[in-house]
Short mmCIF file of C-alpha atoms in Angstrom, two decimals:
data_model
loop_
_atom_site.label_atom_id
_atom_site.label_comp_id
_atom_site.label_asym_id
_atom_site.label_seq_id
_atom_site.Cartn_x
_atom_site.Cartn_y
_atom_site.Cartn_z
CA MET A 1 0.00 0.00 0.00
CA SER A 2 1.54 3.30 -0.95
CA GLY A 3 0.41 6.36 0.77
CA ASP A 4 1.45 8.97 3.21
CA ILE A 5 1.19 9.80 6.84
CA PRO A 6 -2.12 11.58 7.51
CA ALA A 7 -1.41 15.32 7.90
CA ASP A 8 -3.00 15.59 11.35
CA ALA A 9 -1.04 12.55 12.59
CA GLY A 10 2.18 13.90 11.10
CA ARG A 11 1.68 17.12 13.05
CA ARG A 12 0.66 15.29 16.24
CA TYR A 13 3.75 13.03 16.19
CA SER A 14 6.16 15.53 14.57
CA LEU A 15 6.65 13.16 11.63
CA PRO A 16 7.76 14.54 8.28
CA PRO A 17 5.78 13.47 5.22
CA ALA A 18 6.81 10.15 3.73
CA PRO A 19 9.29 10.48 0.86
CA ALA A 20 7.80 10.50 -2.64
CA GLY A 21 7.45 7.00 -4.06
CA SER A 22 7.75 5.27 -0.69
CA VAL A 23 5.35 2.60 0.52
CA VAL A 24 3.74 3.45 3.85
CA ARG A 25 1.57 1.70 6.41
CA PHE A 26 0.47 3.91 9.28
CA CYS A 27 -1.54 2.85 12.33
CA GLU A 28 -2.56 4.93 15.31
CA SER A 29 -4.08 3.94 18.65
CA VAL A 30 -5.31 5.55 21.85
CA ASP A 31 -5.17 3.57 25.09
CA ASN A 32 -6.34 5.23 28.31
CA GLY A 33 -5.77 8.63 26.73
CA GLU A 34 -2.20 7.79 25.65
CA ARG A 35 -1.59 8.09 21.93
CA SER A 36 0.84 5.95 19.98
CA ALA A 37 1.49 5.21 16.35
CA THR A 38 3.40 2.78 14.19
CA LEU A 39 4.78 3.38 10.77
CA LYS A 40 6.27 0.98 8.28
CA LEU A 41 8.08 2.78 5.51
CA ALA A 42 9.75 1.16 2.52
CA ALA A 43 11.93 3.20 0.20
CA PRO A 44 15.41 2.90 -1.28
CA PRO A 45 17.98 2.74 1.56
CA SER A 46 19.41 6.21 0.88
CA VAL A 47 15.91 7.74 1.02
CA SER A 48 14.99 5.87 4.22
CA GLU A 49 18.28 6.90 5.82
CA LYS A 50 17.49 10.57 5.10
CA TYR A 51 14.03 10.11 6.63
CA LEU A 52 15.58 8.71 9.81
CA LYS A 53 17.97 11.69 9.96
CA ARG A 54 14.98 14.06 9.72
CA ILE A 55 13.63 12.58 12.96
CA GLU A 56 17.12 12.64 14.45
CA ILE A 57 17.84 8.90 14.44
CA PRO A 58 21.07 8.57 12.44
CA ILE A 59 21.47 5.03 11.15
CA ASP A 60 25.06 4.90 12.41
CA THR A 61 23.71 5.06 15.99
CA PHE A 62 21.69 1.84 15.64
CA SER A 63 22.64 -1.15 17.78
CA GLU A 64 21.74 -4.84 17.57
CA VAL A 65 18.51 -6.00 19.18
CA SER A 66 17.12 -9.53 19.39
CA GLU A 67 14.32 -10.67 17.14
CA ASP A 68 12.34 -11.59 20.27
CA SER A 69 12.56 -8.01 21.53
CA VAL A 70 11.28 -6.66 18.23
CA ARG A 71 8.53 -9.29 18.12
CA GLU A 72 7.45 -8.50 21.70
CA LEU A 73 7.13 -4.82 20.86
CA SER A 74 5.26 -5.56 17.64
CA VAL A 75 2.55 -7.84 19.09
CA SER A 76 -0.02 -5.05 19.25
CA ARG A 77 1.21 -3.61 15.98
CA GLU A 78 0.85 -6.62 13.66
CA LYS A 79 -1.17 -4.57 11.19
CA ALA A 80 1.88 -2.41 10.57
CA TRP A 81 4.80 -4.75 11.18
CA ALA A 82 5.49 -8.21 9.85
CA ILE A 83 8.41 -9.66 11.82
CA LYS A 84 10.23 -12.44 10.00
CA ARG A 85 11.60 -15.43 11.89
CA GLY A 86 15.36 -15.78 11.85
CA GLY A 87 15.97 -12.10 11.21
CA SER A 88 18.60 -9.82 12.67
CA TYR A 89 17.52 -6.33 13.67
CA GLY A 90 19.05 -3.03 14.68
CA TRP A 91 17.32 -0.30 16.61
CA GLY A 92 17.75 3.39 17.30
CA THR A 93 15.86 5.97 19.32
CA GLY A 94 15.12 9.65 19.12
CA SER A 95 12.65 12.26 20.28
CA ALA A 96 11.19 15.58 19.28
CA GLU A 97 10.47 18.70 21.28
CA TRP A 98 7.00 19.57 22.58
CA ASN A 99 4.84 20.15 19.52
CA GLY A 100 1.70 21.53 21.15
CA ASP A 101 0.19 18.04 21.57
CA CYS A 102 2.90 15.94 23.15
CA LEU A 103 6.57 14.97 23.40
CA PRO A 104 7.07 12.30 20.70
CA ASP A 105 9.54 9.49 21.45
CA TYR A 106 10.67 7.41 18.48
CA THR A 107 11.99 3.85 18.30
CA ALA A 108 13.07 2.67 14.86
CA TYR A 109 13.94 -0.87 13.78
CA ILE A 110 15.63 -2.09 10.63
CA ARG A 111 16.70 -5.53 9.45
CA THR A 112 20.44 -6.00 9.60
CA ASP A 113 20.87 -9.44 8.03
CA GLY A 114 22.07 -9.07 4.46
CA ALA A 115 21.89 -5.81 2.58
CA TRP A 116 19.35 -3.41 4.10
CA ASN A 117 16.41 -2.93 1.74
CA GLY A 118 15.38 0.46 3.15
CA GLU A 119 12.46 -0.77 5.23
CA ILE A 120 11.90 1.06 8.54
CA MET A 121 9.58 0.03 11.35
CA LEU A 122 8.91 3.01 13.58
CA SER A 123 7.07 3.20 16.90
CA VAL A 124 6.05 6.59 18.29
CA GLU A 125 4.88 7.18 21.85
CA CYS A 126 3.21 10.51 22.50
CA THR A 127 3.76 11.71 26.11
CA GLU A 128 1.51 14.60 27.14
#
C-alpha cells in the first residue's frame, strides 16, 4: 500500500511526510488517553536513511537487538509490522520537542541481516 502519513497525525507526532514514491503503512491507537502510532516505511535505503535523519535517528547510531525483543514490541502492531523469523535487527531511538500536543519518542527498527532494503519500522509514543 503506498500512501502517506495523515497530515494531522504527522503534526501530532512531529513526523515529516513520507518520501515521494515510498510505501507506507500507518496505524494509530489511543489507550487510556495515551496516543501511539506505528509506521512501516519502505523506500530505497538512501531515502529511508534521510528520513531517519529528519527525525534525528542517524542510522550509524543503531545497535543490535534480538528478534524476540522486536517481536514483543510488535505484538499489538501486527497490522503495521510483519516480523520475520530468523531475522537480525538493529534499533535506534530519538525524540522531538514539545509540539503543542505531546513529546514524541521514536523507536526505529531495521533488518540487519544481508543488505538493508530500506524498510523502517517506527514506533512513536506521545507523552503529554
